[in-house]
PDB file of C-alpha atoms and ligand atoms in Angstrom:
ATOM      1  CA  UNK A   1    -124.510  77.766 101.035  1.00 52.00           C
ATOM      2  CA  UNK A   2    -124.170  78.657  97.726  1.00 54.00           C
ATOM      3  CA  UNK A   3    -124.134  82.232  95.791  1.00 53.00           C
ATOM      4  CA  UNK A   4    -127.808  81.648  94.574  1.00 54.00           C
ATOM      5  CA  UNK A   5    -129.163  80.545  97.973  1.00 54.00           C
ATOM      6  CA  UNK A   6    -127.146  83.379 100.136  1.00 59.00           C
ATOM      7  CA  UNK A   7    -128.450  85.854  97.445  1.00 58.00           C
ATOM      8  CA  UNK A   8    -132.030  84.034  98.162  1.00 59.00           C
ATOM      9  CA  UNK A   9    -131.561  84.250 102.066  1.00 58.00           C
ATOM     10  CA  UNK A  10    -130.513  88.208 101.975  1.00 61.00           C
ATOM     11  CA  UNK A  11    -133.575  89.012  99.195  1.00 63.00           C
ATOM     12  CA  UNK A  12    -135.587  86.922 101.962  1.00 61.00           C
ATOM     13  CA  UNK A  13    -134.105  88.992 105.079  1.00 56.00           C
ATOM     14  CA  UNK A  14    -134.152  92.059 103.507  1.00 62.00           C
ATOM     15  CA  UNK A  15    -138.456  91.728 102.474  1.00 62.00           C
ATOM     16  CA  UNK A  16    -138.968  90.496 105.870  1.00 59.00           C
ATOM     17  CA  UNK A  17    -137.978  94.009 106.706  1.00 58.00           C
ATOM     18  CA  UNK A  18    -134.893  92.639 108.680  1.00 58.00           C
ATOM     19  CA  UNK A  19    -132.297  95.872 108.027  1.00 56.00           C
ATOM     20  CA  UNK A  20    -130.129  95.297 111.001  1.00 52.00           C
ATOM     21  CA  UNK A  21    -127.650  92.735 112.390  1.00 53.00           C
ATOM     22  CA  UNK A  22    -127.465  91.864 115.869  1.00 50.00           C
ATOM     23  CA  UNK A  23    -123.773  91.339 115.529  1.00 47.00           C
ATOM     24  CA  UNK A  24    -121.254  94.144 114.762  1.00 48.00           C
ATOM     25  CA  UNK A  25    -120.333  92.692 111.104  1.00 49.00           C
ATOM     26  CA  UNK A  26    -122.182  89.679 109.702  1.00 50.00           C
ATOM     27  CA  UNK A  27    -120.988  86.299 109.854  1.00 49.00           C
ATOM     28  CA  UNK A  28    -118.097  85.641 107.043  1.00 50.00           C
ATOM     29  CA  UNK A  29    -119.535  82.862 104.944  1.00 48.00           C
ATOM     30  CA  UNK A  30    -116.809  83.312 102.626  1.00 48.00           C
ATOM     31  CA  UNK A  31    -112.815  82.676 102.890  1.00 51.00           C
ATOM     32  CA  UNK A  32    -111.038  85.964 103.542  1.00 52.00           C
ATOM     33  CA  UNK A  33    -109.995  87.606 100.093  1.00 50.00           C
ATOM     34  CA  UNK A  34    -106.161  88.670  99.996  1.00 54.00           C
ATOM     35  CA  UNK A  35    -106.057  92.225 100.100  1.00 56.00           C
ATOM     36  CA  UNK A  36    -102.780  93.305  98.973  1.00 58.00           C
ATOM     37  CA  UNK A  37    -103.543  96.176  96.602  1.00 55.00           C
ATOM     38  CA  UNK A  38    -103.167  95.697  93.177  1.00 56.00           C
ATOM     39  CA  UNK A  39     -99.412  96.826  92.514  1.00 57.00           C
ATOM     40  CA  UNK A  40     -97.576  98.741  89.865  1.00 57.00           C
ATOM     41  CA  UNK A  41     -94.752  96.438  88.699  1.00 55.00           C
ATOM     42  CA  UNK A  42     -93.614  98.775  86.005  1.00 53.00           C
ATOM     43  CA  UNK A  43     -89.727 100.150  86.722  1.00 60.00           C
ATOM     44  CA  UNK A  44     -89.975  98.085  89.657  1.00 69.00           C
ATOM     45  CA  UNK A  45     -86.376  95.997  90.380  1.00 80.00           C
ATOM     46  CA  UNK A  46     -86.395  92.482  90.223  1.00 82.00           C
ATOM     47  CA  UNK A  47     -82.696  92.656  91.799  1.00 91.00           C
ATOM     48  CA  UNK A  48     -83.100  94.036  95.620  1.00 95.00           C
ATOM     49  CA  UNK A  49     -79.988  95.020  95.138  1.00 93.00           C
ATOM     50  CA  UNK A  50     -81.090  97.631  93.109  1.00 95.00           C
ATOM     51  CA  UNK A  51     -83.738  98.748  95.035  1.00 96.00           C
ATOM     52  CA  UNK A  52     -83.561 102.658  96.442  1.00 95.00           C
ATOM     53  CA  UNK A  53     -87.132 103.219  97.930  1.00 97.00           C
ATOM     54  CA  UNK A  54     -89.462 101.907  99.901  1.00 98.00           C
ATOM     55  CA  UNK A  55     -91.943 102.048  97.383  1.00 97.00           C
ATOM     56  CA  UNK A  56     -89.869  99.634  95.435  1.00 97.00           C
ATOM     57  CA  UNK A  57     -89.006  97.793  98.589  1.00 97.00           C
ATOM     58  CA  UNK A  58     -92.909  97.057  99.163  1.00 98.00           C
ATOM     59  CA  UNK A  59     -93.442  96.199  95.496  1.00 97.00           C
ATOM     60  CA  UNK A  60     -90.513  93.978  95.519  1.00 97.00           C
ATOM     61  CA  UNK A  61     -91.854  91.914  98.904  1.00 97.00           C
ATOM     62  CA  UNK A  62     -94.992  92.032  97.957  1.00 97.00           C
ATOM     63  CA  UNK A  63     -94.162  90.310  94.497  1.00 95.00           C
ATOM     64  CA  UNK A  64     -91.980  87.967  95.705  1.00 95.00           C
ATOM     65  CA  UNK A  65     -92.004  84.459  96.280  1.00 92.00           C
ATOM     66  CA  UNK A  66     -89.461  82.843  97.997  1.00 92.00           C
ATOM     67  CA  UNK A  67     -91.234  82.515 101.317  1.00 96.00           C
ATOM     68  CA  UNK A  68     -93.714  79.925 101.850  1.00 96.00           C
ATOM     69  CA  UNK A  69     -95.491  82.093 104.644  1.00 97.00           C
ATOM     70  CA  UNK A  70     -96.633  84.514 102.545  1.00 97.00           C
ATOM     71  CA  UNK A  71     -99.044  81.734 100.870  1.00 96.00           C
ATOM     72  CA  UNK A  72    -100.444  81.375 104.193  1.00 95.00           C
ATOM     73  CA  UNK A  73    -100.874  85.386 105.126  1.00 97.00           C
ATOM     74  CA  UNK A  74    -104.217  87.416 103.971  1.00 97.00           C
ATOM     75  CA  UNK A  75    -101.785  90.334 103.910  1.00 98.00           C
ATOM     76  CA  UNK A  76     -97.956  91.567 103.757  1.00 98.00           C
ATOM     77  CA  UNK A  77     -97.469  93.573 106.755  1.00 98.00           C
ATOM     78  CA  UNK A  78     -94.939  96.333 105.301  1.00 98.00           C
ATOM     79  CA  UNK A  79     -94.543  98.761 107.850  1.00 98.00           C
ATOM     80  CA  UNK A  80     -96.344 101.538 110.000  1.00 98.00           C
ATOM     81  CA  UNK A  81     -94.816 105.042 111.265  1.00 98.00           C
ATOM     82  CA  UNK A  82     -92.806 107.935 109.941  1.00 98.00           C
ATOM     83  CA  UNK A  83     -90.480 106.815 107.256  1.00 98.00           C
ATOM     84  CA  UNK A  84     -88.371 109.880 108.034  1.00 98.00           C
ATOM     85  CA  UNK A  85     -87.664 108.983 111.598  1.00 98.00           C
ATOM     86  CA  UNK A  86     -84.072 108.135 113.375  1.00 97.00           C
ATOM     87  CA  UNK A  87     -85.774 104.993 115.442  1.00 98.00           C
ATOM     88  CA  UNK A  88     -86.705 101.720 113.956  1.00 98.00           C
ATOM     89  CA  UNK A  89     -88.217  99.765 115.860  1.00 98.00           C
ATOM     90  CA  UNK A  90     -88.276  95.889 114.368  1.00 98.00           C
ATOM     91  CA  UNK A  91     -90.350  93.181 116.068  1.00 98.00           C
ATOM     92  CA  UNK A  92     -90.594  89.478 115.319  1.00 98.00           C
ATOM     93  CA  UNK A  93     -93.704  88.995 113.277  1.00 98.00           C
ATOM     94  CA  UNK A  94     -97.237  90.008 112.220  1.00 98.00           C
ATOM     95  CA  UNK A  95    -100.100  88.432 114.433  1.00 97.00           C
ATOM     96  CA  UNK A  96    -103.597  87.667 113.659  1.00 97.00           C
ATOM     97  CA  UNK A  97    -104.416  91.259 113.765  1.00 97.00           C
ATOM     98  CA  UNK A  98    -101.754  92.561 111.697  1.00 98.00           C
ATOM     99  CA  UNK A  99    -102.565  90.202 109.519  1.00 98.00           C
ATOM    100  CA  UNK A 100    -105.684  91.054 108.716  1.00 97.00           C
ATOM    101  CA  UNK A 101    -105.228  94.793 109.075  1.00 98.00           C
ATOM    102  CA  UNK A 102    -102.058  94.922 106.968  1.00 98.00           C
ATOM    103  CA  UNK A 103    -100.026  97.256 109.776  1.00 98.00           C
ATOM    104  CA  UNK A 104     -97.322  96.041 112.358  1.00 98.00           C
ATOM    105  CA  UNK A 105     -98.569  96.264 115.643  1.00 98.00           C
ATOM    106  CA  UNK A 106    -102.223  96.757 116.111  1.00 98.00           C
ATOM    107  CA  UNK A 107    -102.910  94.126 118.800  1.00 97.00           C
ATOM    108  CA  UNK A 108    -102.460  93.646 122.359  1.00 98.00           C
ATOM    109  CA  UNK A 109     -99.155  93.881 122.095  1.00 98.00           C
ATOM    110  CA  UNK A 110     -98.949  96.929 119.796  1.00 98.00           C
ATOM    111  CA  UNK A 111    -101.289  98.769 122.513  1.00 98.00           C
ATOM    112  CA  UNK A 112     -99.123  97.970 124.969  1.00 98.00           C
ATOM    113  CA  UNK A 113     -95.730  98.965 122.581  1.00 98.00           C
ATOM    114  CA  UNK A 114     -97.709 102.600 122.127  1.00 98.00           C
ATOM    115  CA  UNK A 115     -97.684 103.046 125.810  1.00 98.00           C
ATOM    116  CA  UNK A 116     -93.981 101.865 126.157  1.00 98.00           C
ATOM    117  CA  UNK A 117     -93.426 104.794 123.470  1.00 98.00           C
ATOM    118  CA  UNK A 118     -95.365 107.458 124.793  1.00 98.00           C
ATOM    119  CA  UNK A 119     -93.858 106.604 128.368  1.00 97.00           C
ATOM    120  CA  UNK A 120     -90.398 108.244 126.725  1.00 97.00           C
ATOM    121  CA  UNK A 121     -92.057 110.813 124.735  1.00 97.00           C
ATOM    122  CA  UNK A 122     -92.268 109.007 121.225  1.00 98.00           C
ATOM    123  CA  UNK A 123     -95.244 107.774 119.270  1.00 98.00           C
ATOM    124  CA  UNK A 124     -96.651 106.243 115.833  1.00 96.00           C
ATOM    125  CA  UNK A 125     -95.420 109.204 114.639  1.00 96.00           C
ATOM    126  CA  UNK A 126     -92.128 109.900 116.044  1.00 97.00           C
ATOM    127  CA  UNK A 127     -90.595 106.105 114.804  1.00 98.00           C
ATOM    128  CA  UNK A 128     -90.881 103.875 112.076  1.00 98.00           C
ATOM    129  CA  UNK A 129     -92.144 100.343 113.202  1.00 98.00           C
ATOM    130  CA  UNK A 130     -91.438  96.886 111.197  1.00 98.00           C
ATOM    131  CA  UNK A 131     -90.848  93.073 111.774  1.00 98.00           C
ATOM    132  CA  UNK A 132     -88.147  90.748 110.682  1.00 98.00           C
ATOM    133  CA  UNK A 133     -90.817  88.516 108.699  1.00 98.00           C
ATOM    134  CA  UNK A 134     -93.523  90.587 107.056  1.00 98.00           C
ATOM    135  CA  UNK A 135     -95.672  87.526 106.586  1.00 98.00           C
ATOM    136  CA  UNK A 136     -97.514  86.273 109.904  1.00 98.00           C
ATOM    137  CA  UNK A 137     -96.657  82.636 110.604  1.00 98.00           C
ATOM    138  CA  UNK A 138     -99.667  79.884 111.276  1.00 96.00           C
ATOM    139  CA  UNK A 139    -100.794  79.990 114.681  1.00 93.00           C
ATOM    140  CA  UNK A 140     -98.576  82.838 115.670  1.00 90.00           C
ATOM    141  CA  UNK A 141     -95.635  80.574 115.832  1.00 97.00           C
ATOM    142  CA  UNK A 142     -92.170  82.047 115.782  1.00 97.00           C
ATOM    143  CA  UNK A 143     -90.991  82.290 112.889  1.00 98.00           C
ATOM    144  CA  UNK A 144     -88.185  79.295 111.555  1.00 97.00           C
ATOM    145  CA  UNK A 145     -84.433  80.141 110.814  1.00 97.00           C
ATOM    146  CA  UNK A 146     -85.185  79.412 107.450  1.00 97.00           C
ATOM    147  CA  UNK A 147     -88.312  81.934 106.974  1.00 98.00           C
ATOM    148  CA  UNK A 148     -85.925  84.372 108.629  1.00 98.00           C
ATOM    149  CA  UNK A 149     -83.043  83.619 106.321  1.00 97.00           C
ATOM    150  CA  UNK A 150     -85.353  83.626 103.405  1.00 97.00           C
ATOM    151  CA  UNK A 151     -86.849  87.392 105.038  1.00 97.00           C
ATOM    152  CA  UNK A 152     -83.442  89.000 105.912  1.00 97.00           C
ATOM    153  CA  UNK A 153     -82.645  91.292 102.718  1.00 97.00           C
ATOM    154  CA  UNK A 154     -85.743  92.202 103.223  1.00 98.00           C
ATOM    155  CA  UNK A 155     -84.985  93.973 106.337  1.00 98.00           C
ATOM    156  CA  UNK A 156     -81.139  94.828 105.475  1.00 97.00           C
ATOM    157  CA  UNK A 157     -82.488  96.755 102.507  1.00 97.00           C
ATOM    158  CA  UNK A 158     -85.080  97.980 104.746  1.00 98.00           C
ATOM    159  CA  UNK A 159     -82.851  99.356 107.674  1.00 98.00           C
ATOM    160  CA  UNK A 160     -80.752 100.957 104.517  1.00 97.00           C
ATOM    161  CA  UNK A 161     -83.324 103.089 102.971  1.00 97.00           C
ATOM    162  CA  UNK A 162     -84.449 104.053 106.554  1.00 98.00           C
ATOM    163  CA  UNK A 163     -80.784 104.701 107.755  1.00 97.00           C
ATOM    164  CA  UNK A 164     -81.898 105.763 111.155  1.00 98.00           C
ATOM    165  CA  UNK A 165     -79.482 106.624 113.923  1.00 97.00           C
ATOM    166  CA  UNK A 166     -81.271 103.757 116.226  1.00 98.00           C
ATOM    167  CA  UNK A 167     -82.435 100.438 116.087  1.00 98.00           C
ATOM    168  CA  UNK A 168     -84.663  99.042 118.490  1.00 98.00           C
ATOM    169  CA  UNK A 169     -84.909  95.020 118.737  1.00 98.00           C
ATOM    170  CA  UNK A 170     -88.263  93.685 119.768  1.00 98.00           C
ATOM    171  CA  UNK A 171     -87.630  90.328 121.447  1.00 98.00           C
ATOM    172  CA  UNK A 172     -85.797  87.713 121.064  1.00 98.00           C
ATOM    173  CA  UNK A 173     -86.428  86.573 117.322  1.00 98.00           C
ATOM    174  CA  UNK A 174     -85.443  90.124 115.692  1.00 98.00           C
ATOM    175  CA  UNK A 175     -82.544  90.320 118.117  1.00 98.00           C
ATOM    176  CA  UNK A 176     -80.866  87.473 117.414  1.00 97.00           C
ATOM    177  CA  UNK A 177     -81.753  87.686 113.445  1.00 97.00           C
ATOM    178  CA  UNK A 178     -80.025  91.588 113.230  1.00 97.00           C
ATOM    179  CA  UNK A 179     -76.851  90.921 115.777  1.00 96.00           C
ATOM    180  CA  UNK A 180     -76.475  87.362 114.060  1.00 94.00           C
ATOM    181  CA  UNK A 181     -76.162  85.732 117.946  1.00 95.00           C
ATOM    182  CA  UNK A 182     -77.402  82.602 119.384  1.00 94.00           C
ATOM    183  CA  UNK A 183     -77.639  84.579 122.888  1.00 97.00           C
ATOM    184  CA  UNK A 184     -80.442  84.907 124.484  1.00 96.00           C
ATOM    185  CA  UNK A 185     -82.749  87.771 125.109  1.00 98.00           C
ATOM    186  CA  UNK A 186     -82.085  88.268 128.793  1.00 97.00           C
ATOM    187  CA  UNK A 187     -78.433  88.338 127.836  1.00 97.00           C
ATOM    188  CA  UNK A 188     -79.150  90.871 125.262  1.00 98.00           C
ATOM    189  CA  UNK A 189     -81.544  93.347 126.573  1.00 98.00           C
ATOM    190  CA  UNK A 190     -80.625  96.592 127.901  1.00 98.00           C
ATOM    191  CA  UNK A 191     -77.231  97.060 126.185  1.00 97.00           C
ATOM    192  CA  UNK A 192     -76.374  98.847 123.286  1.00 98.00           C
ATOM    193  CA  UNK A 193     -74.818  97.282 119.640  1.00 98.00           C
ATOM    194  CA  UNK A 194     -73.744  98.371 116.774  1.00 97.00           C
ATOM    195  CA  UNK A 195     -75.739  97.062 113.591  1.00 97.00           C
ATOM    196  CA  UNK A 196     -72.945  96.718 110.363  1.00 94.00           C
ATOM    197  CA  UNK A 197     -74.091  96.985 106.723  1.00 91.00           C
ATOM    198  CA  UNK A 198     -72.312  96.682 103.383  1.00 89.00           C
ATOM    199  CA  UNK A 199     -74.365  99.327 102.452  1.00 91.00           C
ATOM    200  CA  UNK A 200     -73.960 101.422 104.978  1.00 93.00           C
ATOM    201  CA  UNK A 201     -70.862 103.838 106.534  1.00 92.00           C
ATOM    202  CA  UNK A 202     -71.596 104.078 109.697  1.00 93.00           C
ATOM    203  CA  UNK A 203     -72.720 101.373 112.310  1.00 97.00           C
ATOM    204  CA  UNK A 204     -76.289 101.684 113.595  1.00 98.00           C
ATOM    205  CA  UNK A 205     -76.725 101.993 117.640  1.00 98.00           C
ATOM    206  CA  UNK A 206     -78.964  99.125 118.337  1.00 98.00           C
ATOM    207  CA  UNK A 207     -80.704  98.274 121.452  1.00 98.00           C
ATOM    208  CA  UNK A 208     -82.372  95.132 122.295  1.00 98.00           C
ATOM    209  CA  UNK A 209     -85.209  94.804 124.485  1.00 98.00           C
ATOM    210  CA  UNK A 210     -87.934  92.599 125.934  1.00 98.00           C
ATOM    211  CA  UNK A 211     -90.952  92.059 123.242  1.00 98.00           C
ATOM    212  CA  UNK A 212     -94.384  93.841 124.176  1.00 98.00           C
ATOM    213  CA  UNK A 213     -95.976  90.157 124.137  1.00 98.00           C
ATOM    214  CA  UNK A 214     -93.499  88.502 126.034  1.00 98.00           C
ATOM    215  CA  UNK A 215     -94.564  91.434 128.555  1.00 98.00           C
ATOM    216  CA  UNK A 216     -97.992  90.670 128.233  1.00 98.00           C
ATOM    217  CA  UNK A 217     -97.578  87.581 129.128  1.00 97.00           C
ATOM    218  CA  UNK A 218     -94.712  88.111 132.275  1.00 97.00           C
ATOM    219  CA  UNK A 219     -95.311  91.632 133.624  1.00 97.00           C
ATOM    220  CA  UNK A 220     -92.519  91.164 135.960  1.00 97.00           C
ATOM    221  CA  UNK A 221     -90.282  92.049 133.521  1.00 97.00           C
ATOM    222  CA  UNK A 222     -91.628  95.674 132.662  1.00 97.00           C
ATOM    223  CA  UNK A 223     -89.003  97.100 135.296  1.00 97.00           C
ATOM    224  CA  UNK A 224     -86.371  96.754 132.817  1.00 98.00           C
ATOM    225  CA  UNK A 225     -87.651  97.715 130.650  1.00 98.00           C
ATOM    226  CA  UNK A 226     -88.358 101.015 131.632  1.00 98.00           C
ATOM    227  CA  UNK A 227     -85.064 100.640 132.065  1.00 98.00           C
ATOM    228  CA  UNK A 228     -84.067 100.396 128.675  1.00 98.00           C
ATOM    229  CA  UNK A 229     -86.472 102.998 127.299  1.00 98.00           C
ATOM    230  CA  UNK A 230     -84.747 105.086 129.389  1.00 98.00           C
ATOM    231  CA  UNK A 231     -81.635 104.580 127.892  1.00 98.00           C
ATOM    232  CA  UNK A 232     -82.635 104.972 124.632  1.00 98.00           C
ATOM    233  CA  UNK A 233     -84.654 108.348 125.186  1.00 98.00           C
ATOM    234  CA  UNK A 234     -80.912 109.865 126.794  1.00 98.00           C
ATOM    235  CA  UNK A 235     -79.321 108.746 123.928  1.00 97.00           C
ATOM    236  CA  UNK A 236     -82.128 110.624 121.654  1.00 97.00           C
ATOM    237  CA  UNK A 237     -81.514 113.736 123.673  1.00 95.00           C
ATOM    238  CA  UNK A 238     -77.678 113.630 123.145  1.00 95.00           C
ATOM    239  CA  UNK A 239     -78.239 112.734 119.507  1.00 93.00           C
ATOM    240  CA  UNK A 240     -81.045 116.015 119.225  1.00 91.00           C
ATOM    241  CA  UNK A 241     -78.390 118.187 121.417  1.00 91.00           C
ATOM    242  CA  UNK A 242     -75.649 116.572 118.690  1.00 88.00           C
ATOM    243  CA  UNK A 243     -78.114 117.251 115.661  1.00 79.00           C
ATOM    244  CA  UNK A 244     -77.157 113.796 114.832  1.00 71.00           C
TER     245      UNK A 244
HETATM  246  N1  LIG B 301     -95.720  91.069 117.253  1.00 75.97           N
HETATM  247  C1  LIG B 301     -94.721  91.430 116.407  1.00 75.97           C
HETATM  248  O1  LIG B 301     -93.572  91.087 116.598  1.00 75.97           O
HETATM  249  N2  LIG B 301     -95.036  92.197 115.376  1.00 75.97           N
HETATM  250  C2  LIG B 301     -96.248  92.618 115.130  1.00 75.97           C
HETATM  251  O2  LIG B 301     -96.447  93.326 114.148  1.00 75.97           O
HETATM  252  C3  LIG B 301     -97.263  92.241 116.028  1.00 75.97           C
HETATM  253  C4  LIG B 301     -96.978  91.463 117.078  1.00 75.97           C
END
């Protein structure tokens, strides 16, 4: 249908005193428009090396180029939560929703990661929540070793500006990306690590656990890890008790 004739169509609708849709939203005719807002590139780094905020961190992803999913993605999914937080939690990649929404973790499986939070306590508002690949793949495909080479100073200098006193790995993909492994998950899970940086003086405690989806899909596993959410609320407590 073209412009002129949808125009025609709505002017013909809207006489015929139609003023209501039967359907939530009405039908997308058009493709989805990219919805990035417009940025400021002024005094914006082109060197991420020289990047100190995650204003500039945003500006600098969502400017750059050398990923081929981002061609594919209506949106950059930055991050979601309370920059000022001690957890970081990163996941794998933005889905469908996240996509289109812009913010990590508003699916199924984000539901389900808000009820593995508030089960110890913690919520949207408590951590700061990201993904190792801030452009969602097609299909909702894992994303390849090289889109998660070509992603990874974007989540170094991420975890640096955020310094928090705990990582937490979402699944597989993140885990193996930040503990540079070729182990497994199940290996993984449950135990705690200690994430290096350059730019950093001291190591990060890092747990990995099982991703929400992957619990989604194989509830079986949600014993452990209530297991692990355990662990990481004591080691909050001793931190707080600490004032780490
Ligand atoms: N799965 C992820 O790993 N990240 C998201 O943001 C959503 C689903």
């Amino acid at each position: 249908m073209s412009i002129n004739s949808s125009f025609s169509y709505l002017f013909f609708l809207k006489d015929s005193g139609v003023n209501s849709f039967l359907q939530n939203s009405p039908n997308k005719r058009y493709k989805a428009i990219k919805k990035d807002a417009p940025l400021d590139r002024a005094s914006h780094p082109n060197n991420i090396q020289n990047i100190e905020s995650l204003n500039q961190l945003e500006v600098f992803i969502k400017t750059s180029n050398n990923c081929p999913l981002k061609n594919q993605a209506l949106n950059t999914v930055f991050a979601d939560g309370n920059p000022s937080s001690k957890i970081m939690l990163i996941g794998e990649a933005p889905g469908a929703e996240e996509d289109k929404s812009g913010k990590p973790f508003v699916g199924a499986a984000g539901q389900l990661l808000n009820k593995m939070l508030a089960a110890i306590n913690l919520d949207r508002n408590s951590v700061y929540i990201t993904n190792i690949v801030p452009w969602r793949p097609p299909n909702n495909r894992a994303p390849n070793t090289e889109e998660i080479l070509q992603c990874l100073p974007f989540i170094q200098k991420h975890i640096e500006i955020i310094h928090p006193s705990i990582l937490v790995l979402l699944g597989g993909t993140a885990t193996k990306a930040m503990l540079a492994t070729t182990l497994g998950i199940t290996k993984l899970r449950g135990k705690w690590y200690e994430y290096n940086s350059l730019n950093i003086k001291e190591p990060i405690l890092t747990m990995a656990m099982y991703h929400p989806a992957f619990l989604l899909r194989s509830p079986g596993h949600k014993k452990e890890t209530w297991e692990d959410l355990q662990k990481i609320q004591k080691k909050i407590i001793t931190m707080n008790n600490e004032n780490i």
